[in-house]
mmCIF file of C-alpha atoms and ligand atoms in Angstrom:
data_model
loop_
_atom_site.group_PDB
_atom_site.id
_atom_site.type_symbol
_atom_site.label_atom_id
_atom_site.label_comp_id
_atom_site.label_asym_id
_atom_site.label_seq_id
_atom_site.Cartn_x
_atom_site.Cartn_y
_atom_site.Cartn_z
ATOM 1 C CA UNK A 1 8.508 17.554 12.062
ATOM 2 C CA UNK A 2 7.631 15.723 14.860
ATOM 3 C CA UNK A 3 5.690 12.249 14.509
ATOM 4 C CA UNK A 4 3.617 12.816 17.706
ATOM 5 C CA UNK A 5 2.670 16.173 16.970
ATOM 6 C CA UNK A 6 1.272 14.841 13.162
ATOM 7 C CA UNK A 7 -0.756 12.192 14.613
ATOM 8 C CA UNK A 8 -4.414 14.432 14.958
ATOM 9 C CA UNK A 9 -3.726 17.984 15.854
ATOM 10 C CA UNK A 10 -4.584 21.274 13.147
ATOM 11 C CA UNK A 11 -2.402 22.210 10.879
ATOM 12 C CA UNK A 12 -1.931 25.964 10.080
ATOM 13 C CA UNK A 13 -4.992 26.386 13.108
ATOM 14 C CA UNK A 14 -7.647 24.357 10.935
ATOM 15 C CA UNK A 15 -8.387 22.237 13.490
ATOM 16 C CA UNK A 16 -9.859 18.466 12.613
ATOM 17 C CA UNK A 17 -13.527 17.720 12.618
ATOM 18 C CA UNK A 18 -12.995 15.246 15.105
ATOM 19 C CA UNK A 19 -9.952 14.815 17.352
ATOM 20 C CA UNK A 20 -11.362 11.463 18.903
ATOM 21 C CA UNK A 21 -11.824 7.949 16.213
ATOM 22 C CA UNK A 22 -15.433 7.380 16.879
ATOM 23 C CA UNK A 23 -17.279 4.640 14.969
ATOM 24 C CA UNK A 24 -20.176 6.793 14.092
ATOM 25 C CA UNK A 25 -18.337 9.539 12.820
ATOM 26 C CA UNK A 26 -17.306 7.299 9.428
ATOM 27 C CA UNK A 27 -19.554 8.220 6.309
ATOM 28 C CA UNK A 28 -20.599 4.666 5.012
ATOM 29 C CA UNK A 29 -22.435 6.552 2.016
ATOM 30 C CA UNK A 30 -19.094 7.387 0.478
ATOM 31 C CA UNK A 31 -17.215 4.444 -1.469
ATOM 32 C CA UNK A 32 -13.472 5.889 -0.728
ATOM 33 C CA UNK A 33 -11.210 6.804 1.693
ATOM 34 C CA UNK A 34 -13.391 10.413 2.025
ATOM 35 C CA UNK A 35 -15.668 8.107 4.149
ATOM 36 C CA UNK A 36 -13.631 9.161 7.198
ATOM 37 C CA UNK A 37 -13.479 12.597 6.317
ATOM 38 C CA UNK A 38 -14.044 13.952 9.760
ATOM 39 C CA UNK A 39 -11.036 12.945 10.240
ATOM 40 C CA UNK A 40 -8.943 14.183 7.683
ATOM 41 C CA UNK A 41 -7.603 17.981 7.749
ATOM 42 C CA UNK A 42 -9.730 18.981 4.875
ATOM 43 C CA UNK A 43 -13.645 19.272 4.226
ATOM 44 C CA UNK A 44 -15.015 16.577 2.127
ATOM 45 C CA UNK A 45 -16.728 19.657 -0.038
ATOM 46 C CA UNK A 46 -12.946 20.623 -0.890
ATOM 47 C CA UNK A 47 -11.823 17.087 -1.809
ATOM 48 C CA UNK A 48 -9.842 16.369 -5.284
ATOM 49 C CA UNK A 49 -10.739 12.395 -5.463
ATOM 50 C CA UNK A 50 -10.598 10.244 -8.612
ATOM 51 C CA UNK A 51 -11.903 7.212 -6.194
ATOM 52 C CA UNK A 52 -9.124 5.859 -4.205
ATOM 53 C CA UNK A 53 -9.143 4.309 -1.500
ATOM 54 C CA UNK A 54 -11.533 1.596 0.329
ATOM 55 C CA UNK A 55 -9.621 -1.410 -1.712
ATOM 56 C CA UNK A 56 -10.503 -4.893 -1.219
ATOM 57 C CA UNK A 57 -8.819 -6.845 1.867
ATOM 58 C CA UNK A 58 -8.525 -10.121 0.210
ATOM 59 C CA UNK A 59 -7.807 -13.377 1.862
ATOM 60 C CA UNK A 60 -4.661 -15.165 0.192
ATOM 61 C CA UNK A 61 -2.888 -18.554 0.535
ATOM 62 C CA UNK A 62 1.160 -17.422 0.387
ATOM 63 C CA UNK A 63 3.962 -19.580 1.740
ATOM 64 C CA UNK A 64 1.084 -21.768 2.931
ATOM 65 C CA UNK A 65 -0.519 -19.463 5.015
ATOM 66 C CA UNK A 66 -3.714 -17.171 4.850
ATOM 67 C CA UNK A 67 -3.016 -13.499 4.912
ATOM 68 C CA UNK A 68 -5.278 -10.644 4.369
ATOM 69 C CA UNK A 69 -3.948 -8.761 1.001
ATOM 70 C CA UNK A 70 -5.001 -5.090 0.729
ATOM 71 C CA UNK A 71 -5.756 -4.544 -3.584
ATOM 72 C CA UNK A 72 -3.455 -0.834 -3.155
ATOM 73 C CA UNK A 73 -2.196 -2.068 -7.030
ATOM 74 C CA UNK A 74 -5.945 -1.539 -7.968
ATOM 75 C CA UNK A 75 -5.743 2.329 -7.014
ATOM 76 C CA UNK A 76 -6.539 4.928 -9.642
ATOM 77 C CA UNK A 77 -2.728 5.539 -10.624
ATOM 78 C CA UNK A 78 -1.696 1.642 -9.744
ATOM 79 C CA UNK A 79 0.071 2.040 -6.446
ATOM 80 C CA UNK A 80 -1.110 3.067 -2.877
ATOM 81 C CA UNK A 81 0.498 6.957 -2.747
ATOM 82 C CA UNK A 82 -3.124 7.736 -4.746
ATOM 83 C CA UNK A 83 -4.431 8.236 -1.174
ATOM 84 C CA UNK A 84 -1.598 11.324 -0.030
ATOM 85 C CA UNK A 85 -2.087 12.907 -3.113
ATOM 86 C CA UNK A 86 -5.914 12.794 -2.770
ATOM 87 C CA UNK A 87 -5.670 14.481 0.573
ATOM 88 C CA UNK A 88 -2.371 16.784 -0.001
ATOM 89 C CA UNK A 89 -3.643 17.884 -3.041
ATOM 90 C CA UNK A 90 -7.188 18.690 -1.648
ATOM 91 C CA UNK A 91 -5.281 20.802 0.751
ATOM 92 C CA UNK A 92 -3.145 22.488 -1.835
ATOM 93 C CA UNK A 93 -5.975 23.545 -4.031
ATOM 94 C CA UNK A 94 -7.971 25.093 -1.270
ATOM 95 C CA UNK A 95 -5.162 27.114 0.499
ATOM 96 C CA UNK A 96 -4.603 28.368 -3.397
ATOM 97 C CA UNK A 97 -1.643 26.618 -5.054
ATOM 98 C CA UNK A 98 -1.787 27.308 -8.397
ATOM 99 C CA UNK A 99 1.608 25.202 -8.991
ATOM 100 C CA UNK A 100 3.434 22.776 -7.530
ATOM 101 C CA UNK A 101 6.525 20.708 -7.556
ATOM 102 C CA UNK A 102 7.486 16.712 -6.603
ATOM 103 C CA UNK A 103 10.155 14.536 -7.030
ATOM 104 C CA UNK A 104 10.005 10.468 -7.182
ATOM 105 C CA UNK A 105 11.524 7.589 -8.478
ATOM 106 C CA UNK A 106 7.786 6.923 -9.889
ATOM 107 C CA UNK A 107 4.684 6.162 -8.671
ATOM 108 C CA UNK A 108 4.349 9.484 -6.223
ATOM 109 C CA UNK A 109 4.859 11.340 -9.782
ATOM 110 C CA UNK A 110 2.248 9.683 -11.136
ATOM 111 C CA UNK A 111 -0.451 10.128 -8.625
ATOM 112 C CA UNK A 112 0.642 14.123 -7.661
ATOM 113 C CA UNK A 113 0.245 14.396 -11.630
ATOM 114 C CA UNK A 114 -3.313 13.056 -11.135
ATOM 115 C CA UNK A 115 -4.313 14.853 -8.767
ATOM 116 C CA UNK A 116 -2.931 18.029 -9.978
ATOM 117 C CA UNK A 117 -4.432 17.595 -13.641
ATOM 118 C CA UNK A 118 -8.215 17.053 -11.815
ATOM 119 C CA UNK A 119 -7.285 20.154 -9.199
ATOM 120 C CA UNK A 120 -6.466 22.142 -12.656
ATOM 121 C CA UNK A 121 -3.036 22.782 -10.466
ATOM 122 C CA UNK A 122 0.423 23.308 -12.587
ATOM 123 C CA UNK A 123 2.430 20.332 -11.805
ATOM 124 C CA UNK A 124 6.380 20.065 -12.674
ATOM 125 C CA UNK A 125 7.645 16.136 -11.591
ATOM 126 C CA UNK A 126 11.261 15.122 -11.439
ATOM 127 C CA UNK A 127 12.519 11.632 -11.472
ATOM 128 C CA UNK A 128 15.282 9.660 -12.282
ATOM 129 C CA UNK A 129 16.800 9.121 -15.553
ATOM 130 C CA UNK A 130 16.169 5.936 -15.269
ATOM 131 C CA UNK A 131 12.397 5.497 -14.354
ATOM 132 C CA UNK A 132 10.309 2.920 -15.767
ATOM 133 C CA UNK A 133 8.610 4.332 -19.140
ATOM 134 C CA UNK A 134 5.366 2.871 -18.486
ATOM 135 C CA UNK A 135 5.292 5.630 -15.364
ATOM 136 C CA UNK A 136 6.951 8.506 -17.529
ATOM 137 C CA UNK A 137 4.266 7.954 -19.999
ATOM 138 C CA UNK A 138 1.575 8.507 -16.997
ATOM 139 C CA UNK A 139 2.998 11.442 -15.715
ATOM 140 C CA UNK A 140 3.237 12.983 -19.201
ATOM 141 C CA UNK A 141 -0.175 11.702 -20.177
ATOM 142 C CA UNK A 142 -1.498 13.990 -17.040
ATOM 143 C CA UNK A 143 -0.179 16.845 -18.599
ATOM 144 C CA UNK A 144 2.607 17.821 -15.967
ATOM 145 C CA UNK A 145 6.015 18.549 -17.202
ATOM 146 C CA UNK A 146 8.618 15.802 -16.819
ATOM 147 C CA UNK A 147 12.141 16.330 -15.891
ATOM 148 C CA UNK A 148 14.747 13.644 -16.465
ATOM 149 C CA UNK A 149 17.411 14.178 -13.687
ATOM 150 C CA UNK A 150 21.233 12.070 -14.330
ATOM 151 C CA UNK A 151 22.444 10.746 -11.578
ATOM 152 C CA UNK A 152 20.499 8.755 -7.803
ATOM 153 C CA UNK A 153 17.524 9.573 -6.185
ATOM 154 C CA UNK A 154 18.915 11.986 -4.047
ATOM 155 C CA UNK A 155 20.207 14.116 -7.583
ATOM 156 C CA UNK A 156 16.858 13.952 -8.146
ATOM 157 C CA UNK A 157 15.627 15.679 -4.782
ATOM 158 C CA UNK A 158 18.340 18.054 -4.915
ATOM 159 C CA UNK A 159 16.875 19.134 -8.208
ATOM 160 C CA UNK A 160 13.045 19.282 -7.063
ATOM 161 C CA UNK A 161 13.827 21.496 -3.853
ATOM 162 C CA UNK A 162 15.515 23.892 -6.245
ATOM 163 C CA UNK A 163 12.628 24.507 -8.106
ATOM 164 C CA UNK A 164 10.581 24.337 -5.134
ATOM 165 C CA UNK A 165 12.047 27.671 -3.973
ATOM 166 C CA UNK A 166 8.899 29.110 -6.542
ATOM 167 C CA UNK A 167 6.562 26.583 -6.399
ATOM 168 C CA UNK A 168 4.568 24.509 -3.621
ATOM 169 C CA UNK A 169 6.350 21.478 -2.774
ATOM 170 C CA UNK A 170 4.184 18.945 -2.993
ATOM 171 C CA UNK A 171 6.218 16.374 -1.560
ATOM 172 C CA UNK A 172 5.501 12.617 -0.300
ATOM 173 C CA UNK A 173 8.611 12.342 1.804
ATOM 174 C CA UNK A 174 8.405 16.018 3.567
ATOM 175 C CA UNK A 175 5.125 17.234 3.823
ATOM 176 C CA UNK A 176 2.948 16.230 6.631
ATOM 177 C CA UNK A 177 -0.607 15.776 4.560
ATOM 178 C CA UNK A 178 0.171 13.055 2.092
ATOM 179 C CA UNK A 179 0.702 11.781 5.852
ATOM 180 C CA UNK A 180 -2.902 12.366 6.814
ATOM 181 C CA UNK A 181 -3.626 10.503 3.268
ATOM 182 C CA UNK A 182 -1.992 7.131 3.721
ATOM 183 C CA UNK A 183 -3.198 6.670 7.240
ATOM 184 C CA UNK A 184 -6.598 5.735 6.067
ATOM 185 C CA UNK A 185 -4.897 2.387 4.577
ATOM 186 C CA UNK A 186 -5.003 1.951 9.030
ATOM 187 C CA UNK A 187 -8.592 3.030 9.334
ATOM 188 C CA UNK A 188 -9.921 0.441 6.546
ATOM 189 C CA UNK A 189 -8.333 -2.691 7.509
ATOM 190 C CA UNK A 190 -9.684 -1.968 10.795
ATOM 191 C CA UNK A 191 -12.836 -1.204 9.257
ATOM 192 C CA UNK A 192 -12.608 -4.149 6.392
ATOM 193 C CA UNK A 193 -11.930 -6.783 9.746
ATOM 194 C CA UNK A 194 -14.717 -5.208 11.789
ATOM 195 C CA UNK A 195 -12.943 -2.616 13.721
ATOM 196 C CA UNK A 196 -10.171 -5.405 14.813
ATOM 197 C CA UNK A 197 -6.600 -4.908 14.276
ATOM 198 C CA UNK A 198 -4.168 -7.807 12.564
ATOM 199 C CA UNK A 199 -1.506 -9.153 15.176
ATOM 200 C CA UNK A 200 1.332 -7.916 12.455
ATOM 201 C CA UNK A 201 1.153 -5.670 9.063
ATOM 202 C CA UNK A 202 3.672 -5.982 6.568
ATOM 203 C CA UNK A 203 4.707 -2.731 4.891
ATOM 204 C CA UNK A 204 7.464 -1.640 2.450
ATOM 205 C CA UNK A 205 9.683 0.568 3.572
ATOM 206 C CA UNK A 206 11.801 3.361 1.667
ATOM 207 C CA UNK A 207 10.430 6.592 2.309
ATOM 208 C CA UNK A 208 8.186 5.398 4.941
ATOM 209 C CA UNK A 209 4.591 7.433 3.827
ATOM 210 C CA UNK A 210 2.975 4.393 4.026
ATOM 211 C CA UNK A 211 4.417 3.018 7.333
ATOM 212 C CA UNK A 212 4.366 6.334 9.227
ATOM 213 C CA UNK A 213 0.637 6.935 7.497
ATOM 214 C CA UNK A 214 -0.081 3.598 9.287
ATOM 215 C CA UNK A 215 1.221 4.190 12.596
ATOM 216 C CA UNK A 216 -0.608 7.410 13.081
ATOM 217 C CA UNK A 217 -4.012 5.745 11.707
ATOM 218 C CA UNK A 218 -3.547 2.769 14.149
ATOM 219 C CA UNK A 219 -2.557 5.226 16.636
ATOM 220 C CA UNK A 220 -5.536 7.147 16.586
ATOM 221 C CA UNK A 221 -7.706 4.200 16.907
ATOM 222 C CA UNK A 222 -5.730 2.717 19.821
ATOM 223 C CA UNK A 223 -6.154 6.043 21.805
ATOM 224 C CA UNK A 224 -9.740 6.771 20.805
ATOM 225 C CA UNK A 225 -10.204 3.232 22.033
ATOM 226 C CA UNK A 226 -11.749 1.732 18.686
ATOM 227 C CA UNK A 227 -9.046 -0.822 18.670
ATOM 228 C CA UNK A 228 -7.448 -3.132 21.736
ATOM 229 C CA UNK A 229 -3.963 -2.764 20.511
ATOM 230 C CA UNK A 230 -1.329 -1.631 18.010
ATOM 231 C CA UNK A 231 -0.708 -4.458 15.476
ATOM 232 C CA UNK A 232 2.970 -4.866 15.328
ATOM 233 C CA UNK A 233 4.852 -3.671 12.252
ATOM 234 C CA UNK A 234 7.093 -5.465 10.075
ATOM 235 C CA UNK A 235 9.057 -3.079 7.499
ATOM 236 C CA UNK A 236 10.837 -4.405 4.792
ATOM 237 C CA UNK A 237 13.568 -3.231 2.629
ATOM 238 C CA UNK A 238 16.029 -4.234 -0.404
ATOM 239 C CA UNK A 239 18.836 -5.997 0.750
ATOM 240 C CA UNK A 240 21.018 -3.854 -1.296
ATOM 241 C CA UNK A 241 19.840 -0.079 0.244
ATOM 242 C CA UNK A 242 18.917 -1.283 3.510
ATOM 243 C CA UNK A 243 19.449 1.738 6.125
ATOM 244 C CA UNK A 244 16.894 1.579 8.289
ATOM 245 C CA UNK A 245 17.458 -2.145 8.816
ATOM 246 C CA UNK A 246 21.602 -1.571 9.478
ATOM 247 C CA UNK A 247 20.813 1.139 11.776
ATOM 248 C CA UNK A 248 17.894 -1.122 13.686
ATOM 249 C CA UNK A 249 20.138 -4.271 13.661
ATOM 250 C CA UNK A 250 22.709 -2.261 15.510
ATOM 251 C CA UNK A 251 20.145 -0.732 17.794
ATOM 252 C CA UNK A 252 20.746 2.847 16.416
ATOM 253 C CA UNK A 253 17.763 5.533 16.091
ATOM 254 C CA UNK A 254 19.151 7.413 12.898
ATOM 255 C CA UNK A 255 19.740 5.959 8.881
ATOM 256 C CA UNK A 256 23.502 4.846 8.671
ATOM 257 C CA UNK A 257 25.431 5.839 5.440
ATOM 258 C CA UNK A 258 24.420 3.127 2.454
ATOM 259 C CA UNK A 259 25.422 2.670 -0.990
ATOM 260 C CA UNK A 260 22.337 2.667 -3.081
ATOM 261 C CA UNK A 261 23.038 -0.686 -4.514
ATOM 262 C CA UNK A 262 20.371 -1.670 -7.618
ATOM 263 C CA UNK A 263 17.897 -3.169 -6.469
ATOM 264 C CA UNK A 264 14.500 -4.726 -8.809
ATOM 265 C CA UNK A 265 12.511 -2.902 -6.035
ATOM 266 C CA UNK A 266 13.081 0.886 -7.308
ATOM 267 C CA UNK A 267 10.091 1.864 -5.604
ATOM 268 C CA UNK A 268 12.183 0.966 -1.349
ATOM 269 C CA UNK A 269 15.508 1.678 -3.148
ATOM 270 C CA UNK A 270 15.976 5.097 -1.145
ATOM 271 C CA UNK A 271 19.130 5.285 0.718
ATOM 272 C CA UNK A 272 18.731 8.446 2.378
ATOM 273 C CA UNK A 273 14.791 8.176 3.957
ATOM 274 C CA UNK A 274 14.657 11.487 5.404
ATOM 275 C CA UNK A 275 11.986 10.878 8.219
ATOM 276 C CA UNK A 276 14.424 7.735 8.844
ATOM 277 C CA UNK A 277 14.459 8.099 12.540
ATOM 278 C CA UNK A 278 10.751 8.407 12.681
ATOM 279 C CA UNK A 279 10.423 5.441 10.692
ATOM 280 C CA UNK A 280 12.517 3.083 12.956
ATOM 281 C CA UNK A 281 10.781 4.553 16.197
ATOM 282 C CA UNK A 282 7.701 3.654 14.957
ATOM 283 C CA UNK A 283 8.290 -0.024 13.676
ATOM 284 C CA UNK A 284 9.972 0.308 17.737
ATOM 285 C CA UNK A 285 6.838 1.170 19.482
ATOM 286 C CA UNK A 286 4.336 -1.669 17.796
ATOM 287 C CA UNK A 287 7.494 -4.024 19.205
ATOM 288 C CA UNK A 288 7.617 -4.654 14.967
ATOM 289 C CA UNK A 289 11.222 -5.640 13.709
ATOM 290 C CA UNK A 290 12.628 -4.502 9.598
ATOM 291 C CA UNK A 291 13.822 -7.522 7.277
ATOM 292 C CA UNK A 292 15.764 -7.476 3.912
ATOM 293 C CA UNK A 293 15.026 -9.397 0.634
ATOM 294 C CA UNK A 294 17.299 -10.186 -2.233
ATOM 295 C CA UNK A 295 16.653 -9.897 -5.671
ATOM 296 C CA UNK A 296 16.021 -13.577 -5.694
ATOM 297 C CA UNK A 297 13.671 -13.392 -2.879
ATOM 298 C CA UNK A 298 11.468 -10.795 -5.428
ATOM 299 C CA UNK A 299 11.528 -12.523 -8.062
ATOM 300 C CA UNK A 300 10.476 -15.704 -6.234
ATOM 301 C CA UNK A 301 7.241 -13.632 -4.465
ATOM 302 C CA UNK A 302 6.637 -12.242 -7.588
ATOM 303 C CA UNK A 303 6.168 -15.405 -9.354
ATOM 304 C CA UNK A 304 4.163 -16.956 -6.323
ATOM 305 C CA UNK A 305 2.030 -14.171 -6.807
ATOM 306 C CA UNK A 306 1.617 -14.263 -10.727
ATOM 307 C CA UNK A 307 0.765 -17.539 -10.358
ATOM 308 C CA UNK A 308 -2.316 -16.696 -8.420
ATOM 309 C CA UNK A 309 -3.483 -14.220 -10.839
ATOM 310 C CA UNK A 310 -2.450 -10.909 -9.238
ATOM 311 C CA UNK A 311 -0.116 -8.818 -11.378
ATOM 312 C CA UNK A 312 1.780 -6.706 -9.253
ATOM 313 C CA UNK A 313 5.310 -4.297 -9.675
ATOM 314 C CA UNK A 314 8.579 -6.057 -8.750
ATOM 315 C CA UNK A 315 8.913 -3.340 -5.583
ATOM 316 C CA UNK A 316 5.371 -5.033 -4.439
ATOM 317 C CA UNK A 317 6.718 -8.320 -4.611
ATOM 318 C CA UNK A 318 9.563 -7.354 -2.342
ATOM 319 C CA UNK A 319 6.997 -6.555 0.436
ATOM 320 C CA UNK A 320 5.769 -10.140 -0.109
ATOM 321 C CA UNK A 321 9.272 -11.612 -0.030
ATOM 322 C CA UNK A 322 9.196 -9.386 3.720
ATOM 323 C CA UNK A 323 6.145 -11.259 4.357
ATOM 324 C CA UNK A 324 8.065 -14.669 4.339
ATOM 325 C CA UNK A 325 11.177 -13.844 6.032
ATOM 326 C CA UNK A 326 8.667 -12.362 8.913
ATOM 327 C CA UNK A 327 6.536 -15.239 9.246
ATOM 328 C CA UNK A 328 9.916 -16.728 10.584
ATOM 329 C CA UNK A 329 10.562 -14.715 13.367
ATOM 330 C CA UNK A 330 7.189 -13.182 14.484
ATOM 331 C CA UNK A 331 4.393 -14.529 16.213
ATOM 332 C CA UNK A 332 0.797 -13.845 15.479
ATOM 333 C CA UNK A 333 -2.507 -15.191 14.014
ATOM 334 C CA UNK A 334 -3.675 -12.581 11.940
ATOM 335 C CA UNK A 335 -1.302 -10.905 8.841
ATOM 336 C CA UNK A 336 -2.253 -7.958 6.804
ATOM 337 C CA UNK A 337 -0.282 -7.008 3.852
ATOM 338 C CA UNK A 338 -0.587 -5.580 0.764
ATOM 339 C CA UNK A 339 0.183 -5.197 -3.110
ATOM 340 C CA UNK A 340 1.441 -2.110 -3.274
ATOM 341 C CA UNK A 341 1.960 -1.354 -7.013
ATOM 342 C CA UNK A 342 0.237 -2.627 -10.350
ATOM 343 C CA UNK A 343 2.589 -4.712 -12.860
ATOM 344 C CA UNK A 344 1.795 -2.399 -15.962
ATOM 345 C CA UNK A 345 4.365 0.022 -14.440
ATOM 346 C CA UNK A 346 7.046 -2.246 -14.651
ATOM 347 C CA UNK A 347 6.632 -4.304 -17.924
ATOM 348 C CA UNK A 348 10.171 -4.183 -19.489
ATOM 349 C CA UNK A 349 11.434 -5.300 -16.044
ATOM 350 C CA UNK A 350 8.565 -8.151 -15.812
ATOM 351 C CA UNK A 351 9.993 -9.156 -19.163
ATOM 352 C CA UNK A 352 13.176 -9.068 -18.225
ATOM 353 C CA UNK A 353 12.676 -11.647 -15.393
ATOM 354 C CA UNK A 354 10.270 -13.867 -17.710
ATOM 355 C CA UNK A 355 13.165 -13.961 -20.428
ATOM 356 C CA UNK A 356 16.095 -14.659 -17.625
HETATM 357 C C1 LIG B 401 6.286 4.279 -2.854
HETATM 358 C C2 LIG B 401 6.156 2.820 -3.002
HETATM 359 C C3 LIG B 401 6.664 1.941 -2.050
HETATM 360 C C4 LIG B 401 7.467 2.391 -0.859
HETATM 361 O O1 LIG B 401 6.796 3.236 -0.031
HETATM 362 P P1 LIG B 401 7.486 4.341 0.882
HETATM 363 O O2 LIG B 401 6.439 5.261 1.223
HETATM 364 O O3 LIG B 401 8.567 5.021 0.064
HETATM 365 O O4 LIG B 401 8.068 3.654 2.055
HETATM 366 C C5 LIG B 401 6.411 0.592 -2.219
HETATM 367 N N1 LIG B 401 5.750 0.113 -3.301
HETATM 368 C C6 LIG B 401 5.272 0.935 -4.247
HETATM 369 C C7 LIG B 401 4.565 0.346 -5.419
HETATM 370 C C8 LIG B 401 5.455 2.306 -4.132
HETATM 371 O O5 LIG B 401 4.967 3.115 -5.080
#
């Protein structure tokens, strides 16, 4: 799949309602993301939306500076991937999937289960062994059926594409329209700062939806001329399953070969990010640069953060951590990050840091 090609053209010759970012075009009446339906590859008439999208952009004192926090832990499911599965799943149900298939190591179960219980689509969700229960309860609560895979993330994959061979695979990592979802996170902090971009964005990175989602919303702004510039993009991983950052340190355009060390940030722990390449040459283009963060470094963001009020997953507080290490190396005035995850996904690991 190429990046370039995903930014704005049709998809199975269903061609946009819009190919050019115009101002105008952006339906104010409509709360959510949907407000920029004419630019999304399926008719707001078809949409499957429980709300998302459209969260605040808050200003927040971290490190002791003011950054611009995007509220993505106050999403319908409690993370950000609400906004792929509102637009892949809106595509599924209108091209007639009556079932589909998904693998995570969470929070993309949980919102394709959403989605899938409102669309009245069969839903089958594999993910680790391991997963949090707080998000195995969600998935299960949607009515999809759960399957517990032994072994890593990539087990769990393997599993998924099996089934997949009789089922839609409705996939975060592989298919193109949860793409077309999380680029609206671009559009709305455009929108939210009055159609100005921030001088760098801070964005977690394991599989990359939300990164790549944001460099083709940005994209499209910059070359329908809504925006002056790219804002540059700082991508963040766990020290301990750091690929992308190995292979950018040593100037390389492809993942290298990683353990998958544990990490408290399950959610960027992937150590095989299969649109890896694409992920590095767009951090590349906006002149961005990746970072790691420790365990130590989450917990301390995490407990900056609590401390403010804002409850947010451990893998959310590694983006903040990012935040930190960035605001050492790159210049700029303006900062936009965001919580990506709510805290009541992760409670026996929030304990577990309060009782250490
Ligand atoms: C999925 C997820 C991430 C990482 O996003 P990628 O798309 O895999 O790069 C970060 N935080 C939370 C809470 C997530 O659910």
């Amino acid at each position: 799949m190429n990046l370039e090609q995903d930014t704005f053209k049709s998809y199975n010759n269903e061609p946009f309602n819009a190919d050019v970012f115009d101002v105008k075009l952006v339906d104010s009446n409509l709360s959510g993301l949907w407000r920029y339906h004419q630019f999304l590859p399926v008719n707001f008439k078809d949409a499957i939306t429980l709300g998302e999208g459209y969260t605040p952009l808050l200003p927040v004192k971290l490190f002791g500076k003011q950054v611009f926090v995007k509220q993505e832990q106050l999403s319908p499911t409690g993370s950000y991937k609400d906004r792929g599965a509102s637009v892949l799943m809106s595509y599924a149900k209108k091209i007639g999937v009556t079932h589909v298939v998904q693998d995570s190591s969470g929070n993309a179960g949980c919102s394709i289960a959403a989605y899938a219980a409102n669309a009245g689509i069969g839903c089958d969700i594999f993910v680790p062994a391991d997963t949090s229960s707080a998000k195995l309860a969600q998935v299960r609560a949607y009515g999809a059926n759960l399957f517990l895979v032994d072994g890593d993330r990539q087990a769990t994959a393997a599993a998924a594409l099996l089934a997949a061979q009789k089922a839609y695979y409705a996939s975060h990592c592989y298919n193109p329209y949860f793409l077309q979802g999380t680029k609206t996170f671009a559009y709305e902090v455009c929108e939210q700062m009055g159609w100005k971009t921030p001088d760098v964005i801070v964005l977690p990175a394991g599989n990359g939806t939300l990164i790549l989602g944001c460099y083709i919303g940005f994209k499209h702004l910059f070359e329908s001329n809504v925006i002056a510039k790219m804002p540059k993009i700082v991508a963040v991983q766990a020290a301990n399953c750091a690929p992308l950052y190995e292979a950018w340190k040593q100037g390389l355009n492809e993942p290298v070969k990683v353990n998958s060390g544990l990490t408290l940030a399950e959610g960027i722990a992937i150590a095989e990010p299969i649109r890896g390449k694409e992920m590095i040459s767009a951090v590349n283009k906006t002149q961005g640069i990746f970072v790691t963060v420790s365990d130590d470094e989450v917990v301390g963001a995490l407990k900056l953060c609590n401390s403010q009020g804002f409850y947010i997953e451990p893998t959310s507080a590694a983006t903040i951590a990012g935040l930190k290490k960035a605001q050492e190396i790159v210049e700029g005035e303006t900062w936009v990050t965001l919580f990506s995850g709510h805290g009541l996904k992760s409670t026996e690991k929030i304990l577990a840091i309060l009782d250490a």
